[in-house]
PDB file of C-alpha atoms and ligand atoms in Angstrom:
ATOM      1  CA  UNK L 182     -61.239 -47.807 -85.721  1.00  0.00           C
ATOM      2  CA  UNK L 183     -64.642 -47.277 -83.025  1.00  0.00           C
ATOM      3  CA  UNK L 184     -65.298 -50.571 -81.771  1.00  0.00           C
ATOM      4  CA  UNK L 185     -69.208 -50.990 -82.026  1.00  0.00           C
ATOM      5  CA  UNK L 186     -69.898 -53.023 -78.273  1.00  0.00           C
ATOM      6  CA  UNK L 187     -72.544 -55.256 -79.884  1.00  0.00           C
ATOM      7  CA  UNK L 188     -70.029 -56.891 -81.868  1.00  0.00           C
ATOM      8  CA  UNK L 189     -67.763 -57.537 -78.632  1.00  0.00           C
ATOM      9  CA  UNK L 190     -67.343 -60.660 -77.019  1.00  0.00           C
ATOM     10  CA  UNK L 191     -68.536 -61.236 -74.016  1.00  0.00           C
ATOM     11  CA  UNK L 192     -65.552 -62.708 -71.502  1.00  0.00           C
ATOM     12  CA  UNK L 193     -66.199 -65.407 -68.421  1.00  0.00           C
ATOM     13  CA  UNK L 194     -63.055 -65.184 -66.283  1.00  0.00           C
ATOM     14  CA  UNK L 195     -60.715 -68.377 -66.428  1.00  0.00           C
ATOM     15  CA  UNK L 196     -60.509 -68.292 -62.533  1.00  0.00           C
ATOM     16  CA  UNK L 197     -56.537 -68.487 -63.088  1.00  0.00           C
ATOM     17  CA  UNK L 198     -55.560 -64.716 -62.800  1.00  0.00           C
ATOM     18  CA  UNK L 199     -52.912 -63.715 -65.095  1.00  0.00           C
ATOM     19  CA  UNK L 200     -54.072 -66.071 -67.626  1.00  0.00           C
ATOM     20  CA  UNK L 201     -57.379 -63.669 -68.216  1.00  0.00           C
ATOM     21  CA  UNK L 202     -55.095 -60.687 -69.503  1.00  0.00           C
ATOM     22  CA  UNK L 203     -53.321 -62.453 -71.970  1.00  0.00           C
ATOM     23  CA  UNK L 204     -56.441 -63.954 -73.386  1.00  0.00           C
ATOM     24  CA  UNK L 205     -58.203 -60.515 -73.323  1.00  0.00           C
ATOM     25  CA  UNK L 206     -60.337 -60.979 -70.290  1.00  0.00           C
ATOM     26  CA  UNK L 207     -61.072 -64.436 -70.434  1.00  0.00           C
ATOM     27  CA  UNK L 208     -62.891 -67.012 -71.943  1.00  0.00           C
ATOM     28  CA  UNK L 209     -65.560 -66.468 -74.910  1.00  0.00           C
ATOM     29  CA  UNK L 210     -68.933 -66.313 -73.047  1.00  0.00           C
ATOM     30  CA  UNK L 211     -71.395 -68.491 -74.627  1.00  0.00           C
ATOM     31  CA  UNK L 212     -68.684 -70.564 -76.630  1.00  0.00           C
ATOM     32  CA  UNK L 213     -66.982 -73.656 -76.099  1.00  0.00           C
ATOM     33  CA  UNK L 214     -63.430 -74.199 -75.172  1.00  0.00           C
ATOM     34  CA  UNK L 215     -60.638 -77.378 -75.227  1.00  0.00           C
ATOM     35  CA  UNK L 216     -58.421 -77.923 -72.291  1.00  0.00           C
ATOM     36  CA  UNK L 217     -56.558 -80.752 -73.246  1.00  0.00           C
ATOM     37  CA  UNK L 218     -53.469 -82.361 -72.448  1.00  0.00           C
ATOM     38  CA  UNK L 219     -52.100 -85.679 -70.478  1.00  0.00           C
ATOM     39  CA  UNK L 220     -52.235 -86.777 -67.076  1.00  0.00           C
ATOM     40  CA  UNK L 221     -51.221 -84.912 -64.167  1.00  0.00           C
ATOM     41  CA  UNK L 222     -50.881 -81.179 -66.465  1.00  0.00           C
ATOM     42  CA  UNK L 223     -53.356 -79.408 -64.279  1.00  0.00           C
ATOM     43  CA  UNK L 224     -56.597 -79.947 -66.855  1.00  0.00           C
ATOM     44  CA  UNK L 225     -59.215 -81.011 -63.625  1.00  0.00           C
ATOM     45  CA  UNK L 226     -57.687 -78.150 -61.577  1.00  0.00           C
ATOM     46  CA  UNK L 227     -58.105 -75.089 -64.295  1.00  0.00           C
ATOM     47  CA  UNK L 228     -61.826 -77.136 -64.876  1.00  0.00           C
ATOM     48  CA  UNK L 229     -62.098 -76.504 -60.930  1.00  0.00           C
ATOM     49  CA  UNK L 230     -60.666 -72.684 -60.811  1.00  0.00           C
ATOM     50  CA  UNK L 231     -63.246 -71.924 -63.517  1.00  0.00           C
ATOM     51  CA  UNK L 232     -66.130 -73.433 -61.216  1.00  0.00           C
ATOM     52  CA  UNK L 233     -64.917 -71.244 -58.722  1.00  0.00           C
ATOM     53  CA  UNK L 234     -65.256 -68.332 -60.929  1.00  0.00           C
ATOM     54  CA  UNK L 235     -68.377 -69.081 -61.965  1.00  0.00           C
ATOM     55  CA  UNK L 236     -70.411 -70.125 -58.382  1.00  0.00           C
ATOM     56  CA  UNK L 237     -68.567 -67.075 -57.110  1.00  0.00           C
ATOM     57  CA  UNK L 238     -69.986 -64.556 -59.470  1.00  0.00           C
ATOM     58  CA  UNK L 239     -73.698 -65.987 -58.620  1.00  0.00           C
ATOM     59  CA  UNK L 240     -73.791 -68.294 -62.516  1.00  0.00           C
ATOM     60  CA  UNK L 241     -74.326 -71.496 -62.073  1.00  0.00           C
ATOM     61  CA  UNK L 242     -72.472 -74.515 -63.271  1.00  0.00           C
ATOM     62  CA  UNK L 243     -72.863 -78.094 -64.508  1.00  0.00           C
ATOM     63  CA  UNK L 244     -70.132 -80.353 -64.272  1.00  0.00           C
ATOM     64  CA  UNK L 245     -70.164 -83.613 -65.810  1.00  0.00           C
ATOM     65  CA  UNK L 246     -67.600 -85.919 -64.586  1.00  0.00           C
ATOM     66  CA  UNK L 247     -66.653 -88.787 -66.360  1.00  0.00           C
ATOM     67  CA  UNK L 248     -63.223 -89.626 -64.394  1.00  0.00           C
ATOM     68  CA  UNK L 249     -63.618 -88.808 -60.763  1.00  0.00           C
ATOM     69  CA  UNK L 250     -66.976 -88.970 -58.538  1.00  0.00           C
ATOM     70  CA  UNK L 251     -68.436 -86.524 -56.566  1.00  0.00           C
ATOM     71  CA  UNK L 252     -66.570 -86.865 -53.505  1.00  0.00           C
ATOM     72  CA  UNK L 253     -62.832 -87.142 -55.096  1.00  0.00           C
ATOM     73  CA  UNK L 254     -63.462 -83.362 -56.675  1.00  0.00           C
ATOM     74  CA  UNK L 255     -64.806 -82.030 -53.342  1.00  0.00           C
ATOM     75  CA  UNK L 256     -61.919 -83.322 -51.871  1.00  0.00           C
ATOM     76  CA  UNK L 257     -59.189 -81.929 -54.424  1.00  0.00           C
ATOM     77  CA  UNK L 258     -60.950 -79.023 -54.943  1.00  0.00           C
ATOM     78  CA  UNK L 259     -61.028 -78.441 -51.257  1.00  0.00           C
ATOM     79  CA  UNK L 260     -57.692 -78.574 -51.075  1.00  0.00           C
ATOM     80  CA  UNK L 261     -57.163 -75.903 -53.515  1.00  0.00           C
ATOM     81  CA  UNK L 262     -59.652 -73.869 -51.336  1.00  0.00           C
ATOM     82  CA  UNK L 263     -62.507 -74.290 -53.240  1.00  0.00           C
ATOM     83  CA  UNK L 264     -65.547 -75.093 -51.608  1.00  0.00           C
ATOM     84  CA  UNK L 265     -67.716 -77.176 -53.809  1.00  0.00           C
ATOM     85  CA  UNK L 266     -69.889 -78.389 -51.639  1.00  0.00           C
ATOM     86  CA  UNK L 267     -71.294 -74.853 -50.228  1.00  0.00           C
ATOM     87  CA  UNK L 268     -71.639 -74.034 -53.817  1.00  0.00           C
ATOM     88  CA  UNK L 269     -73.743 -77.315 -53.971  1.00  0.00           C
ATOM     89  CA  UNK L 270     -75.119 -76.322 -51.039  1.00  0.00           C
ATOM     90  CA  UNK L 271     -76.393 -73.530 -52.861  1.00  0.00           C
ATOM     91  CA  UNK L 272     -78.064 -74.895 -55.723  1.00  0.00           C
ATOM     92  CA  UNK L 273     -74.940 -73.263 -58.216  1.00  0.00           C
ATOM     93  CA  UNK L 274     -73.397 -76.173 -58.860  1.00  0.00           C
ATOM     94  CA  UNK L 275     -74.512 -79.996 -59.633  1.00  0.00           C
ATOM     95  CA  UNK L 276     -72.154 -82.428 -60.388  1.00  0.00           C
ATOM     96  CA  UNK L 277     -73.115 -85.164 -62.310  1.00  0.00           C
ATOM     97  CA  UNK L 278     -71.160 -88.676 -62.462  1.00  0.00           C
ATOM     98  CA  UNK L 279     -71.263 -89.756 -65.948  1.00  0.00           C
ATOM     99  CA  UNK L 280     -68.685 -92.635 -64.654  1.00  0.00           C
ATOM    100  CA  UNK L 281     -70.833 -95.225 -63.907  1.00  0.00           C
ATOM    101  CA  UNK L 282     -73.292 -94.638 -67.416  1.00  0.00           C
ATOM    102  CA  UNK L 283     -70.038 -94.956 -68.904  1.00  0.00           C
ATOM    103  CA  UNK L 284     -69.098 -98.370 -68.266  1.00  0.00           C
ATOM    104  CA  UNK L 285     -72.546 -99.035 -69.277  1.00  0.00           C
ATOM    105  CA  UNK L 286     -71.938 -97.993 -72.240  1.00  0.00           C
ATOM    106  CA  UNK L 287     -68.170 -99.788 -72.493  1.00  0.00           C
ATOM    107  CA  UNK L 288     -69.795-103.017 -71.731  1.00  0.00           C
ATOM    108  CA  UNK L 289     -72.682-102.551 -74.636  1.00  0.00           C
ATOM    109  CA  UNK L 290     -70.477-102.146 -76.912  1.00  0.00           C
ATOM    110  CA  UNK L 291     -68.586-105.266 -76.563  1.00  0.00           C
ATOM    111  CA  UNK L 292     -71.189-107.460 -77.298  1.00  0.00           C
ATOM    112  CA  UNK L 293     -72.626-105.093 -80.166  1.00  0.00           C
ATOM    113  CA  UNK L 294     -72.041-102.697 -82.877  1.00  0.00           C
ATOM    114  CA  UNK L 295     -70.381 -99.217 -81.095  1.00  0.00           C
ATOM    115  CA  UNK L 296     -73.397 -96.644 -80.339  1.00  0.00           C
ATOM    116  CA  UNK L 297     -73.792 -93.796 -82.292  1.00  0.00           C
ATOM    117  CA  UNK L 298     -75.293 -91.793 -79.751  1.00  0.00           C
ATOM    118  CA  UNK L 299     -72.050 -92.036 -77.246  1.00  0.00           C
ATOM    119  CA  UNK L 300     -71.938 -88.523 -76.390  1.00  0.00           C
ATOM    120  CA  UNK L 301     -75.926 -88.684 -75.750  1.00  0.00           C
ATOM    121  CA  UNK L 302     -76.162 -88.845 -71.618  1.00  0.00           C
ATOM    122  CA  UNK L 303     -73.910 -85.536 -71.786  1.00  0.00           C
ATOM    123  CA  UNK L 304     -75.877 -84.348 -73.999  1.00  0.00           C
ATOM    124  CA  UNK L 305     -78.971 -85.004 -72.564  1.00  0.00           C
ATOM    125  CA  UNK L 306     -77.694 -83.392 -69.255  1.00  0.00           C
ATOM    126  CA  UNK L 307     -76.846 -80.121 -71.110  1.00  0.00           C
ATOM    127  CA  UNK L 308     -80.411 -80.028 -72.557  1.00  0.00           C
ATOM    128  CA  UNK L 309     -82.406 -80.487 -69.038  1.00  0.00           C
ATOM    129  CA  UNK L 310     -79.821 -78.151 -67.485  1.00  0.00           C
ATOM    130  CA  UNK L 311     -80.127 -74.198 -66.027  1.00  0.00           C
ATOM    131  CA  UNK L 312     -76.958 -73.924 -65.707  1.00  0.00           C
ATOM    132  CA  UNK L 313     -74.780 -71.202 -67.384  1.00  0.00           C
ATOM    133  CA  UNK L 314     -71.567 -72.965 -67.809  1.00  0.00           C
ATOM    134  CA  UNK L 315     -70.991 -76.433 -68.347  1.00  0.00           C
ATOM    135  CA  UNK L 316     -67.965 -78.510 -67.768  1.00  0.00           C
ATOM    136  CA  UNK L 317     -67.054 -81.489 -69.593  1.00  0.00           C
ATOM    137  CA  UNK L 318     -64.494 -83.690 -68.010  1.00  0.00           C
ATOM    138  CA  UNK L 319     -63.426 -85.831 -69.779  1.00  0.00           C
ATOM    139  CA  UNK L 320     -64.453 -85.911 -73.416  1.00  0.00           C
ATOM    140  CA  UNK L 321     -61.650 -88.948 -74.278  1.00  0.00           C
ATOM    141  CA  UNK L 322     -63.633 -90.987 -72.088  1.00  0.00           C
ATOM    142  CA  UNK L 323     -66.150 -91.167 -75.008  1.00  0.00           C
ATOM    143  CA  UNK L 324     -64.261 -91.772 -78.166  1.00  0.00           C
ATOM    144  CA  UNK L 325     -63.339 -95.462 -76.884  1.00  0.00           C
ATOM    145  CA  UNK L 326     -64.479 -97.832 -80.109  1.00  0.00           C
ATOM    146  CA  UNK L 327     -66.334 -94.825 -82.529  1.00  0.00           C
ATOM    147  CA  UNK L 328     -65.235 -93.626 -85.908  1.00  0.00           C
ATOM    148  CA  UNK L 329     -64.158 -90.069 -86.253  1.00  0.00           C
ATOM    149  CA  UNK L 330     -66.792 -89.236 -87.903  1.00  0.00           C
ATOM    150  CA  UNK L 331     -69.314 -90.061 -85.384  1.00  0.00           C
ATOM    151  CA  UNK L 332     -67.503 -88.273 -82.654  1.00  0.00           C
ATOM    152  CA  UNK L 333     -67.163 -85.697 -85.137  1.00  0.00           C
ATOM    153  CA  UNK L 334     -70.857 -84.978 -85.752  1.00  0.00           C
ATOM    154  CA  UNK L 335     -71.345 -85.875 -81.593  1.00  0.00           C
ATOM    155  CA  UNK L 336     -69.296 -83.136 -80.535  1.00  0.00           C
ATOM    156  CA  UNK L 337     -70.746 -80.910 -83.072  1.00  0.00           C
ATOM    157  CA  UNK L 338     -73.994 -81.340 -81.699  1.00  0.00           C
ATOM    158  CA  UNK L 339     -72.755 -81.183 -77.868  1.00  0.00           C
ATOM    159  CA  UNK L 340     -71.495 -77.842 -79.199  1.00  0.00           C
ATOM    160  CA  UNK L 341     -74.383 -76.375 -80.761  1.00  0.00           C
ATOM    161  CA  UNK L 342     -76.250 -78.065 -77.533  1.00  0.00           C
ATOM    162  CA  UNK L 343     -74.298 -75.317 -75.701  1.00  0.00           C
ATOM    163  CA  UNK L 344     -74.460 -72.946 -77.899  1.00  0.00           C
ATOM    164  CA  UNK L 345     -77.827 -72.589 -78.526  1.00  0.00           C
ATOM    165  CA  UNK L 346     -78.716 -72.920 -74.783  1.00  0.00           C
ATOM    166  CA  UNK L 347     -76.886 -69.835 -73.845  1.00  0.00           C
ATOM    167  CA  UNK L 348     -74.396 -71.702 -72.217  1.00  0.00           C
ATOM    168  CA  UNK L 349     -70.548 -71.803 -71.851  1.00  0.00           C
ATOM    169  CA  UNK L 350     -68.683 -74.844 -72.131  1.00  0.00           C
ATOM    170  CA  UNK L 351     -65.498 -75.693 -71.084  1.00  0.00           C
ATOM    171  CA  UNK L 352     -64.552 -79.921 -72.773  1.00  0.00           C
ATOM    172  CA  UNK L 353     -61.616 -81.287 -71.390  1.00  0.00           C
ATOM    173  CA  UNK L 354     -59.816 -83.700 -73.084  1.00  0.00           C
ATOM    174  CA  UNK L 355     -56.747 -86.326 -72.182  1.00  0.00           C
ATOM    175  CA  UNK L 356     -54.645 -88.342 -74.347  1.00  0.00           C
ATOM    176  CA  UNK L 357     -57.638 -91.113 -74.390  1.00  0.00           C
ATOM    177  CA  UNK L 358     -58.134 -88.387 -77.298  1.00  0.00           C
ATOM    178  CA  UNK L 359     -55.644 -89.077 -79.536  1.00  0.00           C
ATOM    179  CA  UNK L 360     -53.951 -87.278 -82.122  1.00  0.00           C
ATOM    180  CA  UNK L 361     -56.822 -87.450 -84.810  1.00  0.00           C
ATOM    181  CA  UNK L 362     -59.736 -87.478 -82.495  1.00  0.00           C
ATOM    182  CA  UNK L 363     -57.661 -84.215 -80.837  1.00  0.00           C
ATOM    183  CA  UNK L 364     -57.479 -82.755 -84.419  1.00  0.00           C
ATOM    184  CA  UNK L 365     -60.733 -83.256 -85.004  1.00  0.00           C
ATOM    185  CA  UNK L 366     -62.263 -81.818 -81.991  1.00  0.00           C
ATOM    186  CA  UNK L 367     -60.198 -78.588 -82.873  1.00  0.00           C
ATOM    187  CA  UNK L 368     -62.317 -77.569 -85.670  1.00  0.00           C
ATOM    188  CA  UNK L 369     -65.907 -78.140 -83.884  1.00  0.00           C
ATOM    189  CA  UNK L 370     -64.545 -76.033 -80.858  1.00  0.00           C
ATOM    190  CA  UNK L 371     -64.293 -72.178 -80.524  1.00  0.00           C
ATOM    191  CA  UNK L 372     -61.258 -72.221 -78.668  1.00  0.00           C
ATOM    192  CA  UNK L 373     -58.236 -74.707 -77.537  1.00  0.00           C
ATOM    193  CA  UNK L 374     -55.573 -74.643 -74.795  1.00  0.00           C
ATOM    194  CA  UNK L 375     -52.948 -77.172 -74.907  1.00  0.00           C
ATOM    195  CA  UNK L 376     -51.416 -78.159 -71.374  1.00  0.00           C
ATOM    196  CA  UNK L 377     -48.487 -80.139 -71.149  1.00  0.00           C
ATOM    197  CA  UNK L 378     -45.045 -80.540 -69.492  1.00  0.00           C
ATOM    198  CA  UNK L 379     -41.321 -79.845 -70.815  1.00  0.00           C
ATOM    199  CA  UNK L 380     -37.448 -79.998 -70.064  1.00  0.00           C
ATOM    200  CA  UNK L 381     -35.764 -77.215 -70.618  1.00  0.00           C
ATOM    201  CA  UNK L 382     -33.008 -77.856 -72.709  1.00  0.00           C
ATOM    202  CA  UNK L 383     -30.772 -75.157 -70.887  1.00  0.00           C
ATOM    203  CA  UNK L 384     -31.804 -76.049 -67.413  1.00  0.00           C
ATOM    204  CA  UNK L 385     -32.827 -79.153 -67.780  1.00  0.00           C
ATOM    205  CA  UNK L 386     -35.814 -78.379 -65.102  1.00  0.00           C
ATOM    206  CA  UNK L 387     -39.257 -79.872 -66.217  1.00  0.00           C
ATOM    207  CA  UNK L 388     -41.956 -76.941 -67.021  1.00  0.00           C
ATOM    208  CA  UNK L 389     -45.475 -76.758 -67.238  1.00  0.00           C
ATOM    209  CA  UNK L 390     -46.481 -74.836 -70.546  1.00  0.00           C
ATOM    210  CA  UNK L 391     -49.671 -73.663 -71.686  1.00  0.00           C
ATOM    211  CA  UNK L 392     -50.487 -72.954 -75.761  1.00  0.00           C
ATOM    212  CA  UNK L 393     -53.383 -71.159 -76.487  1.00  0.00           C
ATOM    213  CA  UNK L 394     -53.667 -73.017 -80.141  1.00  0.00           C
ATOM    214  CA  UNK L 395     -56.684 -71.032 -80.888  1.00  0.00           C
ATOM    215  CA  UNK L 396     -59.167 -68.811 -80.008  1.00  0.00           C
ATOM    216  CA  UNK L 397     -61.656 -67.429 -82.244  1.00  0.00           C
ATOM    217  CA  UNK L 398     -61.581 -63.628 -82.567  1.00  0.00           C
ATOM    218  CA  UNK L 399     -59.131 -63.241 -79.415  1.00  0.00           C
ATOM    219  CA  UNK L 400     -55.295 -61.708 -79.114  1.00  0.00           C
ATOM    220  CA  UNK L 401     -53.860 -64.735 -78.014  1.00  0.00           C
ATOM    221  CA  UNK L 402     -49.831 -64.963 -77.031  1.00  0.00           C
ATOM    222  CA  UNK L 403     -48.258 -66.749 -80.060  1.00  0.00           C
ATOM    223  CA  UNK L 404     -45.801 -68.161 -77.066  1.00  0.00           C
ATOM    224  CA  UNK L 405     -45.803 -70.755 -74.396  1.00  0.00           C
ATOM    225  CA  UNK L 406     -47.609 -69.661 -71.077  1.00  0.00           C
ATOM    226  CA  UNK L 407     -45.472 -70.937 -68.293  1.00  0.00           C
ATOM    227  CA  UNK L 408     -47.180 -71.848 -65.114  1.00  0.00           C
ATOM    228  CA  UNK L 409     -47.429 -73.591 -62.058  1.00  0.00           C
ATOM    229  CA  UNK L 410     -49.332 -75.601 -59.893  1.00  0.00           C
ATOM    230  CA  UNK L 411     -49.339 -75.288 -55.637  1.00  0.00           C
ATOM    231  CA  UNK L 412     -51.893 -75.022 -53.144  1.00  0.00           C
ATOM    232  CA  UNK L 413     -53.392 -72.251 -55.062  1.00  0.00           C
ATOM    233  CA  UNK L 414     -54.241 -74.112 -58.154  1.00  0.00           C
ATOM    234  CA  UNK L 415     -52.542 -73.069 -61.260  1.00  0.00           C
ATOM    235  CA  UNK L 416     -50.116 -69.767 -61.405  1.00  0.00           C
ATOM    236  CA  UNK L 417     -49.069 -68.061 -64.667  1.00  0.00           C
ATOM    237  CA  UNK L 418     -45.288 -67.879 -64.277  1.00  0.00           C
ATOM    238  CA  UNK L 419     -44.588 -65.648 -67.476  1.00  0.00           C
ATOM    239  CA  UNK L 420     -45.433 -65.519 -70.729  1.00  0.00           C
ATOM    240  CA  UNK L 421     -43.017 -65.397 -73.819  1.00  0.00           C
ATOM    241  CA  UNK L 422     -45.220 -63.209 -75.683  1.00  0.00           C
ATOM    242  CA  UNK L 423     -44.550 -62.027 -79.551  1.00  0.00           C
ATOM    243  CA  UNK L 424     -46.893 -60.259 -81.208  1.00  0.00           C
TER     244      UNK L 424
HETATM  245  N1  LIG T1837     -50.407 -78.372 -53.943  1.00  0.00           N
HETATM  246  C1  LIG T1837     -49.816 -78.798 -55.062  1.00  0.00           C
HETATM  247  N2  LIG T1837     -48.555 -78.467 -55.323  1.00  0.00           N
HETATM  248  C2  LIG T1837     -47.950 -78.867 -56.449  1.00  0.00           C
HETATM  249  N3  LIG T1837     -48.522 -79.599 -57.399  1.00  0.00           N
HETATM  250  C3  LIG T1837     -49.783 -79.972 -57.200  1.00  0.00           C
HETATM  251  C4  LIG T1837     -50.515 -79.587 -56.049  1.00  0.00           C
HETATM  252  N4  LIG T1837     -51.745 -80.088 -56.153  1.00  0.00           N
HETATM  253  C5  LIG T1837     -51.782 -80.759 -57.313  1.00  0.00           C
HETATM  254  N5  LIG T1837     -50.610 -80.693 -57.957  1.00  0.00           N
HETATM  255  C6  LIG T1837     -50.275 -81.276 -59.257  1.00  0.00           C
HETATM  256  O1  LIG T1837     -51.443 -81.309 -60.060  1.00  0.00           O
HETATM  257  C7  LIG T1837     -51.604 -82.588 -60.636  1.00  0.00           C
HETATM  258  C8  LIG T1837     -53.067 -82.981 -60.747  1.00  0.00           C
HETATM  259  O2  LIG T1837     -53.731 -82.061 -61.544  1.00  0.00           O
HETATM  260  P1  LIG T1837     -55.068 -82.470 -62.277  1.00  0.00           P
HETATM  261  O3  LIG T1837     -55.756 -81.210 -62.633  1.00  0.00           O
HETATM  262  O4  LIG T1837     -55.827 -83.445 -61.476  1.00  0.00           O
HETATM  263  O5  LIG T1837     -54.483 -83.174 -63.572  1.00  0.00           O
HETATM  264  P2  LIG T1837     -55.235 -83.667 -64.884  1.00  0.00           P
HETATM  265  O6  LIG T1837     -54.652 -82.889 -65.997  1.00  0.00           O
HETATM  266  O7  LIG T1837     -54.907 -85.119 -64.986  1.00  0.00           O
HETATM  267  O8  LIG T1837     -56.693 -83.410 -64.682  1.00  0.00           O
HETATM  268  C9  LIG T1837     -50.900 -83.548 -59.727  1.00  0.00           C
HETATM  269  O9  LIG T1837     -50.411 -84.641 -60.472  1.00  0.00           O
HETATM  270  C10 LIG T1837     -49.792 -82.699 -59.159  1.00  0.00           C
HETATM  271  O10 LIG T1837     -48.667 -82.810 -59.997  1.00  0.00           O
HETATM  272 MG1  LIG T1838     -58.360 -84.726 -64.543  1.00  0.00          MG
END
């Protein structure tokens, strides 16, 4: 069958190399993806390869950190080889510390009934932004004391936000995001890549795995991605493909 090329996707490079060829060139442009998975699995250093993709191609790039400030990502991403702050430098990327709004927020709560516009700084931030890709990081740091049908209908309209601005998004998400918040965010997303860490039953050596859960309109490896992570970020180790 002829492909017509105005009904292909558009791809944004992940920034991790071999991950773009199993995922057929990389990321949906103008979509937004999940990272999630728990501490330590690599989610703020795949968030920080992508940025690197991004600034380097010229596109700029909003990051909205909810975890770490400023400095701390400079620093790690520095040590990756990643040099934020030129791109800063060069009006490609801003990164904004949601951290502080946060707590804020945390503290208003306590006293009162939970907000229902939780996800609205982020949101807000999308709106006023240029910026062709936005990353999210994290998203659990928002579902503290709301239903899940407010986060629900939040992250649908953070979505569409992106969406409709042109934008690419990629959310990450840590296991402040539990199982049914996780679930839920699943369906309002385009695409979702597990991250998370395994022993090997026969070797009994911890891995780092990747599952590509889903991505809309994409050949995606039905098997665990094994990778790594050294002082070039994350590495693909192989991929137990079957199609
Ligand atoms: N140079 C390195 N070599 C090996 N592992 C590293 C290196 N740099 C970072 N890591 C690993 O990456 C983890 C941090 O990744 P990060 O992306 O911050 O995790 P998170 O998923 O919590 O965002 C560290 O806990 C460490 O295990
Ligand atoms: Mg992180």
């Amino acid at each position: 069958m002829v492909k017509e090329d105005m009904f292909q996707m558009e791809r944004i490079s992940t920034g991790i190399k071999e991950f773009d060829s199993l995922i057929e060139g990389g990321y949906p442009k103008n979509r937004t993806i999940l990272l999630s998975g728990g501490p330590g699995v690599g989610k703020t250093i795949a968030a920080l390869q992508y940025v690197n993709k991004v600034c380097e191609s010229g596109k700029k790039c909003l990051y909205l950190a909810t975890e770490e400030t400023p400095e701390e990502l400079r620093i790690q991403a520095n040590q990756l080889g990643i040099p934020l702050k030129t791109f800063e430098d060069n009006n490609l990327l801003k990164i904004e510390p949601v951290l502080a709004e946060r707590m804020e927020d945390i503290q208003w709560q306590r006293g009162k009934t939970p907000s229902r516009s939780i996800l609205k700084k982020p949101i807000d931030s999308i709106s006023n932004s240029d910026a062709d890709s936005v990353v999210l990081d994290n998203l659990g740091s928002y579902t503290l004391d709301i239903t899940i049908g407010t986060f629900r209908e939040q992250l649908d309209l953070i979505v569409h936000t992106v969406r409709k601005k042109g934008m690419s998004g990629l959310f990450v998400s840590d296991e402040t995001l539990n199982e049914r918040y996780n679930n839920v965010a699943l369906y309002s997303v385009h695409g979702a890549i597990h991250m998370f860490k395994r022993e090997n039953p026969f070797t009994g050596n911890v891995e780092r795995l990747m599952n590509v859960m889903k991505m809309r309109g994409t050949k995606t490896p039905l098997g665990y991605v094994k990778y790594i992570i050294d002082e070039n970020g994350i590495n693909i180790q192989s991929s137990k493909t079957s199609k």
